[in-house]
Short mmCIF file of C-alpha atoms and ligand atoms in Angstrom, two decimals:
data_model
loop_
_atom_site.label_atom_id
_atom_site.label_comp_id
_atom_site.label_asym_id
_atom_site.label_seq_id
_atom_site.Cartn_x
_atom_site.Cartn_y
_atom_site.Cartn_z
CA MET R 1 -9.15 -13.89 7.58
CA ARG R 2 -5.82 -12.53 8.69
CA THR R 3 -5.41 -9.36 10.70
CA ALA R 4 -2.12 -7.74 11.65
CA PHE R 5 -1.38 -5.62 14.70
CA LYS R 6 1.72 -3.48 14.43
CA CYS R 7 3.29 -1.62 17.32
CA ARG R 8 6.56 0.00 18.33
CA ALA R 9 9.15 -2.38 19.78
CA TYR R 10 11.98 -1.54 22.15
CA PRO R 11 14.68 -4.21 21.97
CA ASP R 12 17.54 -3.96 24.46
CA ALA R 13 21.10 -3.63 23.13
CA GLU R 14 21.65 -7.37 23.07
CA GLN R 15 18.37 -8.09 21.27
CA ALA R 16 19.00 -5.27 18.79
CA ALA R 17 22.38 -6.82 17.96
CA ILE R 18 20.77 -10.22 17.41
CA PHE R 19 18.00 -8.79 15.23
CA ASN R 20 20.47 -6.74 13.22
CA ARG R 21 22.56 -9.84 12.59
CA THR R 22 19.38 -11.71 11.61
CA PHE R 23 18.41 -8.93 9.17
CA GLY R 24 21.87 -9.14 7.62
CA CYS R 25 21.52 -12.89 7.15
CA VAL R 26 17.99 -12.56 5.75
CA ARG R 27 19.23 -9.99 3.27
CA LEU R 28 22.21 -12.11 2.29
CA VAL R 29 20.04 -15.20 1.75
CA TRP R 30 17.53 -13.18 -0.31
CA ASN R 31 20.17 -11.52 -2.49
CA LYS R 32 22.35 -14.59 -2.98
CA THR R 33 19.32 -16.72 -3.84
CA LEU R 34 18.09 -14.06 -6.26
CA ALA R 35 21.52 -13.86 -7.94
CA GLU R 36 21.74 -17.65 -8.33
CA ARG R 37 18.18 -17.84 -9.59
CA GLN R 38 18.98 -15.22 -12.22
CA ALA R 39 22.21 -16.99 -13.21
CA ALA R 40 20.41 -20.33 -13.55
CA TYR R 41 17.88 -18.73 -15.83
CA ARG R 42 20.36 -16.75 -17.89
CA GLN R 43 22.95 -19.50 -18.34
CA ARG R 44 20.79 -22.61 -18.55
CA GLY R 45 17.26 -21.30 -19.03
CA GLU R 46 16.23 -23.03 -15.80
CA ASN R 47 13.54 -22.01 -13.34
CA THR R 48 14.40 -22.50 -9.68
CA SER R 49 12.02 -24.23 -7.30
CA TYR R 50 11.57 -23.41 -3.63
CA LYS R 51 13.02 -26.81 -2.76
CA GLN R 52 16.23 -26.07 -4.63
CA THR R 53 16.70 -22.75 -2.83
CA ASP R 54 16.11 -24.47 0.49
CA ALA R 55 18.72 -27.12 -0.32
CA ALA R 56 21.17 -24.40 -1.34
CA LEU R 57 20.66 -22.62 1.99
CA THR R 58 21.44 -25.81 3.89
CA ALA R 59 24.59 -26.25 1.82
CA TRP R 60 25.74 -22.67 2.45
CA LYS R 61 25.54 -23.17 6.19
CA LYS R 62 28.05 -26.00 5.86
CA THR R 63 30.66 -23.89 4.09
CA GLY R 64 33.29 -22.11 6.18
CA GLU R 65 32.58 -18.61 4.94
CA LEU R 66 28.79 -18.76 5.36
CA ALA R 67 28.68 -20.83 8.55
CA PHE R 68 27.53 -17.71 10.43
CA LEU R 69 24.10 -18.19 8.83
CA GLY R 70 23.64 -21.00 11.34
CA GLU R 71 24.06 -18.63 14.27
CA VAL R 72 20.73 -16.88 13.80
CA SER R 73 17.26 -18.42 13.89
CA SER R 74 16.74 -20.48 10.74
CA VAL R 75 13.05 -19.58 10.53
CA PRO R 76 13.39 -16.02 9.14
CA LEU R 77 15.85 -17.36 6.54
CA GLN R 78 13.36 -20.03 5.44
CA GLN R 79 10.64 -17.42 5.35
CA THR R 80 12.61 -15.12 3.08
CA LEU R 81 13.00 -18.01 0.62
CA ARG R 82 9.23 -18.52 0.72
CA HIS R 83 8.66 -14.81 0.16
CA GLN R 84 10.97 -14.78 -2.82
CA HIS R 85 9.20 -17.79 -4.24
CA ALA R 86 5.84 -16.03 -3.82
CA ALA R 87 7.29 -12.85 -5.32
CA PHE R 88 8.29 -14.74 -8.45
CA ALA R 89 4.91 -16.45 -8.65
CA GLY R 90 3.34 -12.97 -8.51
CA PHE R 91 5.68 -11.72 -11.17
CA PHE R 92 4.97 -14.60 -13.54
CA ALA R 93 1.24 -14.16 -12.99
CA GLY R 94 1.61 -10.52 -14.01
CA ARG R 95 0.53 -9.23 -10.60
CA ALA R 96 3.82 -7.83 -9.40
CA ARG R 97 7.05 -6.37 -10.68
CA TYR R 98 10.27 -8.32 -10.90
CA PRO R 99 11.77 -9.03 -7.43
CA ARG R 100 14.63 -6.72 -6.58
CA PHE R 101 17.78 -7.01 -4.50
CA LYS R 102 17.43 -5.80 -0.92
CA SER R 103 19.46 -2.88 0.32
CA ARG R 104 20.92 -2.46 3.80
CA ASN R 105 19.50 1.06 3.76
CA GLY R 106 15.88 0.05 3.38
CA ARG R 107 13.38 -1.31 5.87
CA GLN R 108 14.63 -4.54 7.42
CA ALA R 109 12.37 -7.36 8.56
CA ALA R 110 12.52 -10.87 9.96
CA HIS R 111 9.49 -13.18 9.96
CA TYR R 112 9.07 -15.66 12.78
CA THR R 113 6.53 -18.47 12.48
CA ARG R 114 5.11 -20.39 15.45
CA SER R 115 8.11 -22.64 15.93
CA ALA R 116 10.37 -19.61 16.46
CA PHE R 117 8.48 -17.59 19.07
CA ARG R 118 6.52 -18.13 22.25
CA MET R 119 3.72 -15.95 23.49
CA THR R 120 2.69 -16.44 27.11
CA GLY R 121 0.62 -14.04 29.17
CA GLY R 122 1.23 -11.23 26.70
CA ARG R 123 5.01 -11.67 26.78
CA LEU R 124 6.82 -12.38 23.55
CA ARG R 125 10.00 -14.42 23.37
CA LEU R 126 11.72 -14.87 20.03
CA ALA R 127 14.18 -17.61 19.07
CA LYS R 128 17.83 -16.97 19.98
CA THR R 129 17.01 -13.89 22.06
CA GLY R 130 17.11 -13.99 25.85
CA ALA R 131 14.59 -11.71 27.54
CA PRO R 132 11.03 -11.05 26.31
CA LEU R 133 10.85 -8.31 23.69
CA ALA R 134 9.45 -5.03 25.03
CA PHE R 135 6.74 -3.40 22.92
CA ALA R 136 3.97 -0.83 23.26
CA TRP R 137 0.58 -2.46 22.78
CA SER R 138 -1.92 0.19 21.67
CA PHE R 139 -5.02 -1.82 20.79
CA ASP R 140 -7.25 -1.38 23.82
CA ASP R 141 -10.04 -3.57 22.49
CA ILE R 142 -7.78 -6.60 22.05
CA ASP R 143 -6.71 -8.58 25.10
CA LEU R 144 -3.00 -9.15 24.71
CA ALA R 145 -3.00 -12.04 27.18
CA THR R 146 -5.21 -14.13 24.91
CA LEU R 147 -3.57 -13.08 21.65
CA ASP R 148 -2.58 -16.12 19.62
CA PRO R 149 -0.51 -14.94 16.64
CA THR R 150 0.42 -17.27 13.80
CA MET R 151 3.36 -15.11 12.82
CA VAL R 152 5.45 -12.35 14.35
CA VAL R 153 7.46 -9.87 12.28
CA VAL R 154 10.27 -7.82 13.77
CA SER R 155 11.23 -4.84 11.63
CA ARG R 156 13.46 -1.77 11.68
CA ASP R 157 12.67 1.33 9.64
CA PRO R 158 15.45 3.33 7.95
CA ASP R 159 15.09 5.98 10.68
CA GLY R 160 16.04 3.41 13.31
CA ARG R 161 12.61 2.76 14.83
CA TRP R 162 11.72 -0.80 15.70
CA TYR R 163 8.35 -2.47 15.22
CA VAL R 164 6.77 -5.80 15.97
CA THR R 165 3.77 -7.03 13.98
CA PHE R 166 1.46 -9.80 15.19
CA ALA R 167 -0.42 -11.65 12.47
CA VAL R 168 -3.61 -13.22 13.78
CA ASP R 169 -6.12 -15.48 12.08
CA THR R 170 -9.58 -14.25 12.97
CA ASP R 171 -13.01 -15.73 12.39
CA ASP R 172 -15.19 -14.70 9.52
CA PRO R 173 -15.79 -10.98 9.25
CA THR R 174 -18.51 -9.48 11.41
CA PRO R 175 -20.89 -7.59 9.14
CA MET R 176 -21.58 -3.99 10.10
CA PRO R 177 -25.20 -2.94 10.67
CA THR R 178 -26.92 -1.98 7.44
CA ALA R 179 -26.53 1.67 6.56
CA GLY R 180 -29.37 1.78 4.03
CA HIS R 181 -27.29 3.99 1.82
CA ALA R 182 -25.11 3.79 -1.29
CA ILE R 183 -22.48 6.26 -2.42
CA GLY R 184 -20.39 6.93 -5.49
CA VAL R 185 -16.92 8.39 -5.00
CA ASP R 186 -15.04 10.48 -7.52
CA LEU R 187 -11.32 10.58 -6.79
CA GLY R 188 -9.45 13.66 -7.88
CA ILE R 189 -6.44 15.84 -7.37
CA LYS R 190 -7.98 19.17 -6.46
CA ASP R 191 -10.07 17.44 -3.81
CA PHE R 192 -9.00 13.98 -2.75
CA ALA R 193 -12.56 12.74 -3.21
CA VAL R 194 -16.08 14.00 -3.84
CA THR R 195 -19.06 11.80 -2.96
CA SER R 196 -22.44 11.53 -4.63
CA ASP R 197 -23.87 13.05 -1.43
CA GLY R 198 -22.00 16.19 -2.38
CA GLU R 199 -19.39 15.90 0.35
CA LYS R 200 -15.94 17.17 -0.60
CA ILE R 201 -12.98 15.53 1.09
CA PRO R 202 -9.99 17.80 0.53
CA ASN R 203 -6.39 16.61 0.55
CA PRO R 204 -5.05 17.36 4.01
CA ARG R 205 -2.96 20.51 4.20
CA HIS R 206 -0.53 19.15 6.77
CA LEU R 207 0.42 16.42 4.34
CA GLU R 208 1.48 19.01 1.78
CA ARG R 209 3.54 20.84 4.38
CA LYS R 210 5.27 17.63 5.44
CA ALA R 211 5.99 16.76 1.80
CA ARG R 212 7.61 20.17 1.32
CA ASN R 213 9.77 19.59 4.39
CA LEU R 214 10.84 16.26 2.99
CA ALA R 215 11.86 17.85 -0.29
CA ARG R 216 13.89 20.48 1.59
CA TYR R 217 15.77 17.87 3.64
CA GLN R 218 16.47 15.87 0.50
CA ARG R 219 18.00 18.92 -1.18
CA ARG R 220 20.11 19.59 1.90
CA MET R 221 21.36 16.03 2.00
CA ALA R 222 22.37 16.21 -1.66
CA ARG R 223 24.73 19.08 -0.84
CA LYS R 224 26.65 17.18 1.86
CA GLN R 225 29.88 15.33 1.20
CA PRO R 226 29.24 11.57 0.65
CA GLY R 227 30.50 9.51 3.57
CA SER R 228 30.70 12.50 5.91
CA ASN R 229 29.15 12.77 9.33
CA ASN R 230 26.98 15.65 8.17
CA ARG R 231 25.69 13.50 5.37
CA ARG R 232 24.76 10.80 7.86
CA LYS R 233 22.88 13.32 10.01
CA ALA R 234 21.10 14.78 6.99
CA LYS R 235 20.12 11.29 5.93
CA ALA R 236 18.54 10.57 9.31
CA LYS R 237 16.48 13.75 8.90
CA VAL R 238 15.31 12.65 5.47
CA ALA R 239 14.29 9.26 6.86
CA ALA R 240 12.35 10.91 9.68
CA ALA R 241 10.63 13.29 7.24
CA HIS R 242 9.71 10.32 5.07
CA ARG R 243 8.19 8.59 8.06
CA LYS R 244 6.10 11.64 8.90
CA VAL R 245 4.73 11.93 5.37
CA ARG R 246 4.00 8.20 5.26
CA ASN R 247 2.24 8.18 8.61
CA ALA R 248 0.21 11.30 7.88
CA ARG R 249 -0.91 9.87 4.54
CA ALA R 250 -1.74 6.46 5.98
CA ASP R 251 -3.70 8.08 8.80
CA PHE R 252 -5.72 10.20 6.38
CA LEU R 253 -6.46 7.28 4.05
CA HIS R 254 -7.52 5.01 6.93
CA ARG R 255 -9.81 7.61 8.47
CA THR R 256 -11.41 8.37 5.12
CA SER R 257 -11.88 4.77 4.00
CA THR R 258 -13.24 3.66 7.39
CA ARG R 259 -15.74 6.52 7.44
CA LEU R 260 -17.00 5.80 3.92
CA VAL R 261 -17.36 2.07 4.57
CA ARG R 262 -19.29 2.74 7.77
CA HIS R 263 -21.52 5.16 5.92
CA ALA R 264 -22.76 3.00 3.02
CA ASP R 265 -23.70 -0.60 2.16
CA THR R 266 -22.55 -0.12 -1.41
CA LEU R 267 -19.61 1.97 -2.54
CA ALA R 268 -18.88 2.71 -6.17
CA ILE R 269 -15.48 3.99 -7.25
CA GLU R 270 -13.80 4.41 -10.57
CA ASP R 271 -11.04 2.14 -11.82
CA LEU R 272 -8.32 4.71 -12.29
CA ALA R 273 -5.50 2.55 -13.63
CA VAL R 274 -3.17 4.13 -11.11
CA THR R 275 -0.12 2.28 -12.40
CA ASN R 276 -0.51 3.77 -15.85
CA MET R 277 -1.06 7.24 -14.53
CA VAL R 278 1.96 7.09 -12.28
CA LYS R 279 4.09 6.44 -15.34
CA ASN R 280 3.57 10.06 -16.25
CA ARG R 281 6.41 11.72 -14.35
CA ARG R 282 4.92 15.16 -13.93
CA LEU R 283 1.69 13.88 -12.48
CA ALA R 284 3.29 11.00 -10.63
CA ARG R 285 4.17 12.93 -7.51
CA ALA R 286 0.73 14.44 -7.14
CA ILE R 287 -1.01 11.10 -7.64
CA SER R 288 1.29 9.06 -5.45
CA ASP R 289 0.80 11.67 -2.78
CA CYS R 290 -2.94 11.18 -3.09
CA GLY R 291 -2.50 7.45 -2.49
CA TRP R 292 -5.38 6.31 -4.72
CA GLY R 293 -4.02 2.80 -5.11
CA GLU R 294 -3.66 2.35 -1.37
CA PHE R 295 -7.06 3.93 -0.79
CA ARG R 296 -8.73 1.43 -3.10
CA ARG R 297 -6.90 -1.45 -1.43
CA GLN R 298 -8.20 -0.24 1.95
CA LEU R 299 -11.76 0.12 0.68
CA GLN R 300 -11.52 -3.37 -0.75
CA TYR R 301 -10.50 -5.15 2.43
CA LYS R 302 -12.61 -2.99 4.71
CA CYS R 303 -15.69 -3.65 2.59
CA GLN R 304 -14.90 -7.33 2.69
CA ARG R 305 -14.47 -7.27 6.45
CA ALA R 306 -17.72 -5.38 7.00
CA GLY R 307 -19.80 -7.31 4.47
CA ARG R 308 -20.17 -4.27 2.21
CA VAL R 309 -20.12 -4.21 -1.58
CA LEU R 310 -17.46 -2.31 -3.48
CA VAL R 311 -18.22 -1.66 -7.14
CA VAL R 312 -15.36 -0.68 -9.41
CA VAL R 313 -16.63 1.20 -12.45
CA ASP R 314 -14.84 0.88 -15.76
CA ARG R 315 -12.47 3.78 -16.27
CA TRP R 316 -13.68 4.56 -19.80
CA TYR R 317 -17.06 5.53 -18.50
CA PRO R 318 -17.41 9.31 -19.15
CA SER R 319 -18.58 10.13 -15.64
CA SER R 320 -17.59 13.80 -15.82
CA LYS R 321 -19.26 14.56 -19.15
CA THR R 322 -22.57 12.80 -18.60
CA CYS R 323 -25.49 14.68 -17.08
CA SER R 324 -26.52 12.72 -13.98
CA ALA R 325 -30.07 14.07 -14.25
CA CYS R 326 -30.99 13.22 -17.86
CA GLY R 327 -28.06 11.23 -19.28
CA HIS R 328 -27.05 13.84 -21.84
CA LEU R 329 -23.45 13.33 -22.94
CA LEU R 330 -21.36 16.41 -23.60
CA ALA R 331 -19.02 16.26 -26.57
CA GLU R 332 -16.37 18.21 -24.76
CA LEU R 333 -15.67 19.31 -21.19
CA SER R 334 -12.43 21.17 -20.59
CA LEU R 335 -10.33 20.41 -17.55
CA ALA R 336 -10.71 23.93 -16.26
CA THR R 337 -14.51 23.74 -16.19
CA ARG R 338 -15.53 23.16 -12.59
CA ALA R 339 -19.27 23.63 -13.14
CA TRP R 340 -21.58 23.36 -16.12
CA THR R 341 -25.23 23.50 -17.12
CA CYS R 342 -26.81 20.62 -19.04
CA PRO R 343 -27.97 21.92 -22.47
CA ASP R 344 -30.79 19.38 -22.42
CA CYS R 345 -32.42 19.56 -19.00
CA ARG R 346 -30.83 22.81 -17.76
CA THR R 347 -29.54 21.19 -14.54
CA ARG R 348 -26.58 23.01 -13.04
CA HIS R 349 -23.74 20.60 -12.15
CA ASP R 350 -20.66 20.75 -10.00
CA ARG R 351 -18.18 18.78 -12.05
CA ASP R 352 -16.97 16.31 -9.39
CA HIS R 353 -20.31 15.90 -7.63
CA ASN R 354 -21.93 15.06 -10.96
CA ALA R 355 -19.17 12.53 -11.70
CA ALA R 356 -19.68 10.88 -8.30
CA GLN R 357 -23.44 10.61 -8.95
CA ASN R 358 -22.76 8.94 -12.30
CA ILE R 359 -20.31 6.53 -10.71
CA LEU R 360 -22.98 5.63 -8.18
CA ALA R 361 -25.57 5.18 -10.95
CA ALA R 362 -23.24 2.87 -12.87
CA GLY R 363 -22.97 0.58 -9.85
CA PRO R 364 -26.41 -0.88 -8.97
CA ALA R 365 -26.55 -3.43 -11.79
CA VAL R 366 -23.89 -5.45 -10.07
CA ALA R 367 -24.34 -4.11 -6.57
CA ARG R 368 -26.75 -6.82 -5.51
CA GLN R 369 -24.13 -9.53 -5.62
CA LYS R 370 -22.90 -11.34 -2.55
CA PRO R 371 -21.82 -8.91 0.18
CA GLY R 372 -18.11 -8.54 0.61
CA GLU R 373 -17.45 -9.28 -2.99
CA VAL R 374 -15.66 -6.80 -5.18
CA CYS R 375 -17.27 -6.55 -8.54
CA GLY R 376 -16.63 -4.61 -11.68
CA ALA R 377 -19.38 -2.70 -13.38
CA ASP R 378 -18.89 -3.22 -17.06
CA VAL R 379 -20.19 -0.01 -18.50
CA ARG R 380 -17.63 0.15 -21.25
CA ARG R 381 -19.01 1.56 -24.50
CA GLN R 382 -22.31 2.23 -22.82
CA GLY R 383 -24.75 4.23 -24.92
CA PRO R 384 -24.69 4.67 -28.66
CA SER R 385 -22.84 7.95 -28.89
CA LEU R 386 -19.61 7.32 -27.02
CA PRO R 387 -16.98 9.15 -28.99
CA GLN R 388 -13.65 7.43 -29.55
CA SER R 389 -11.96 9.86 -27.18
CA ALA R 390 -14.35 9.21 -24.34
CA THR R 391 -11.47 8.52 -22.00
CA LYS R 392 -12.15 10.34 -18.81
CA GLN R 393 -10.86 13.83 -18.41
CA LYS R 394 -8.63 12.66 -15.62
CA THR R 395 -6.85 10.24 -17.88
CA ARG R 396 -6.47 12.94 -20.44
CA SER R 397 -5.01 15.31 -17.90
CA ALA R 398 -2.51 12.60 -17.04
CA ARG R 399 -1.38 12.60 -20.65
CA SER R 400 -1.02 16.32 -20.97
CA GLY R 401 0.72 16.55 -17.62
CA THR R 402 -1.49 19.21 -16.08
CA PRO R 403 -1.67 18.60 -12.38
CA SER R 404 -4.73 20.81 -11.97
CA ARG R 405 -7.52 18.67 -13.22
ZN1 ZN Q 501 -29.33 16.95 -18.34
#
């Protein structure tokens, strides 16, 4: 299993210049390779292999105008070819979107494999740079002196901050002690999540405030003259605001996912088809801000690491409209209804808590599979009376564009 440790880096002026030049070369190699790949496909219907791109890179270094590619470490350039190859494989397999050209304004990164760095006594030296790279190690439980990374990534965010990431291969995951508990989680917009235990996890307020700040800075930047100094300053503020939103969201998602995984041996969540929902513009912002996709990714790898089971319940399962006490299925449940009483067994339900209990109940059939495995609970078309429009309320709200589920 691979774990990554990311921390702030503080290159000196000389190192920063070298890294910046390396980023430029990485970007050039990525973009030029992408352009040639596209041309080969468009003009001759040919697919390009990794080997061909590698040969092209070698040839470019021999030309007068691109000879400067030979001045930086060749490893990050090779790596970017590998990444592009993997990106296309992902695209053809339907897992990822079509690879895009890289902009000088985005995050910049250079990947160094073992042959291009040396790690001795906790000091990191990268190819073509003189002194060891200074960085702030913040993982107290990991002894830096014995760290043996397989890859090191140097990156620069659009706001100018530098980072270094150490990728480490670790042994098999250490299972967490058994919690003797299973929970279902209903993800929403009003509350970020509600569990079958009845716990409500609200969206953090500070995140909303930071998002509003970001929007304000973006409006301000739009009013400045392109190319002006004021525009440049406004842009730096936007980048910083972006970073704050990103960090706050990541922090919230990590805390929440870690806590849930620690709390239960089996977790059941709903497959929300986040990509489809984000296509709806009006809801997109609210959902992206919630970070459901990222949250599920975190649950997935954290469950795997801890030997827990994550059950993903089919999204057509009417978890909101089914009574968790007796199984009665309501014909209709409006979005505005936050609580309801079952006409059959008279149980009073909180909408989200009831949904979370149903999600949990849909899980156990597959929950006894091998720990660490992610499994899907196929409860599609369960029961005889599923109406054709049994799509979950959430999905319906995505269609009608009402952000208040
Ligand atoms: Zn009932």
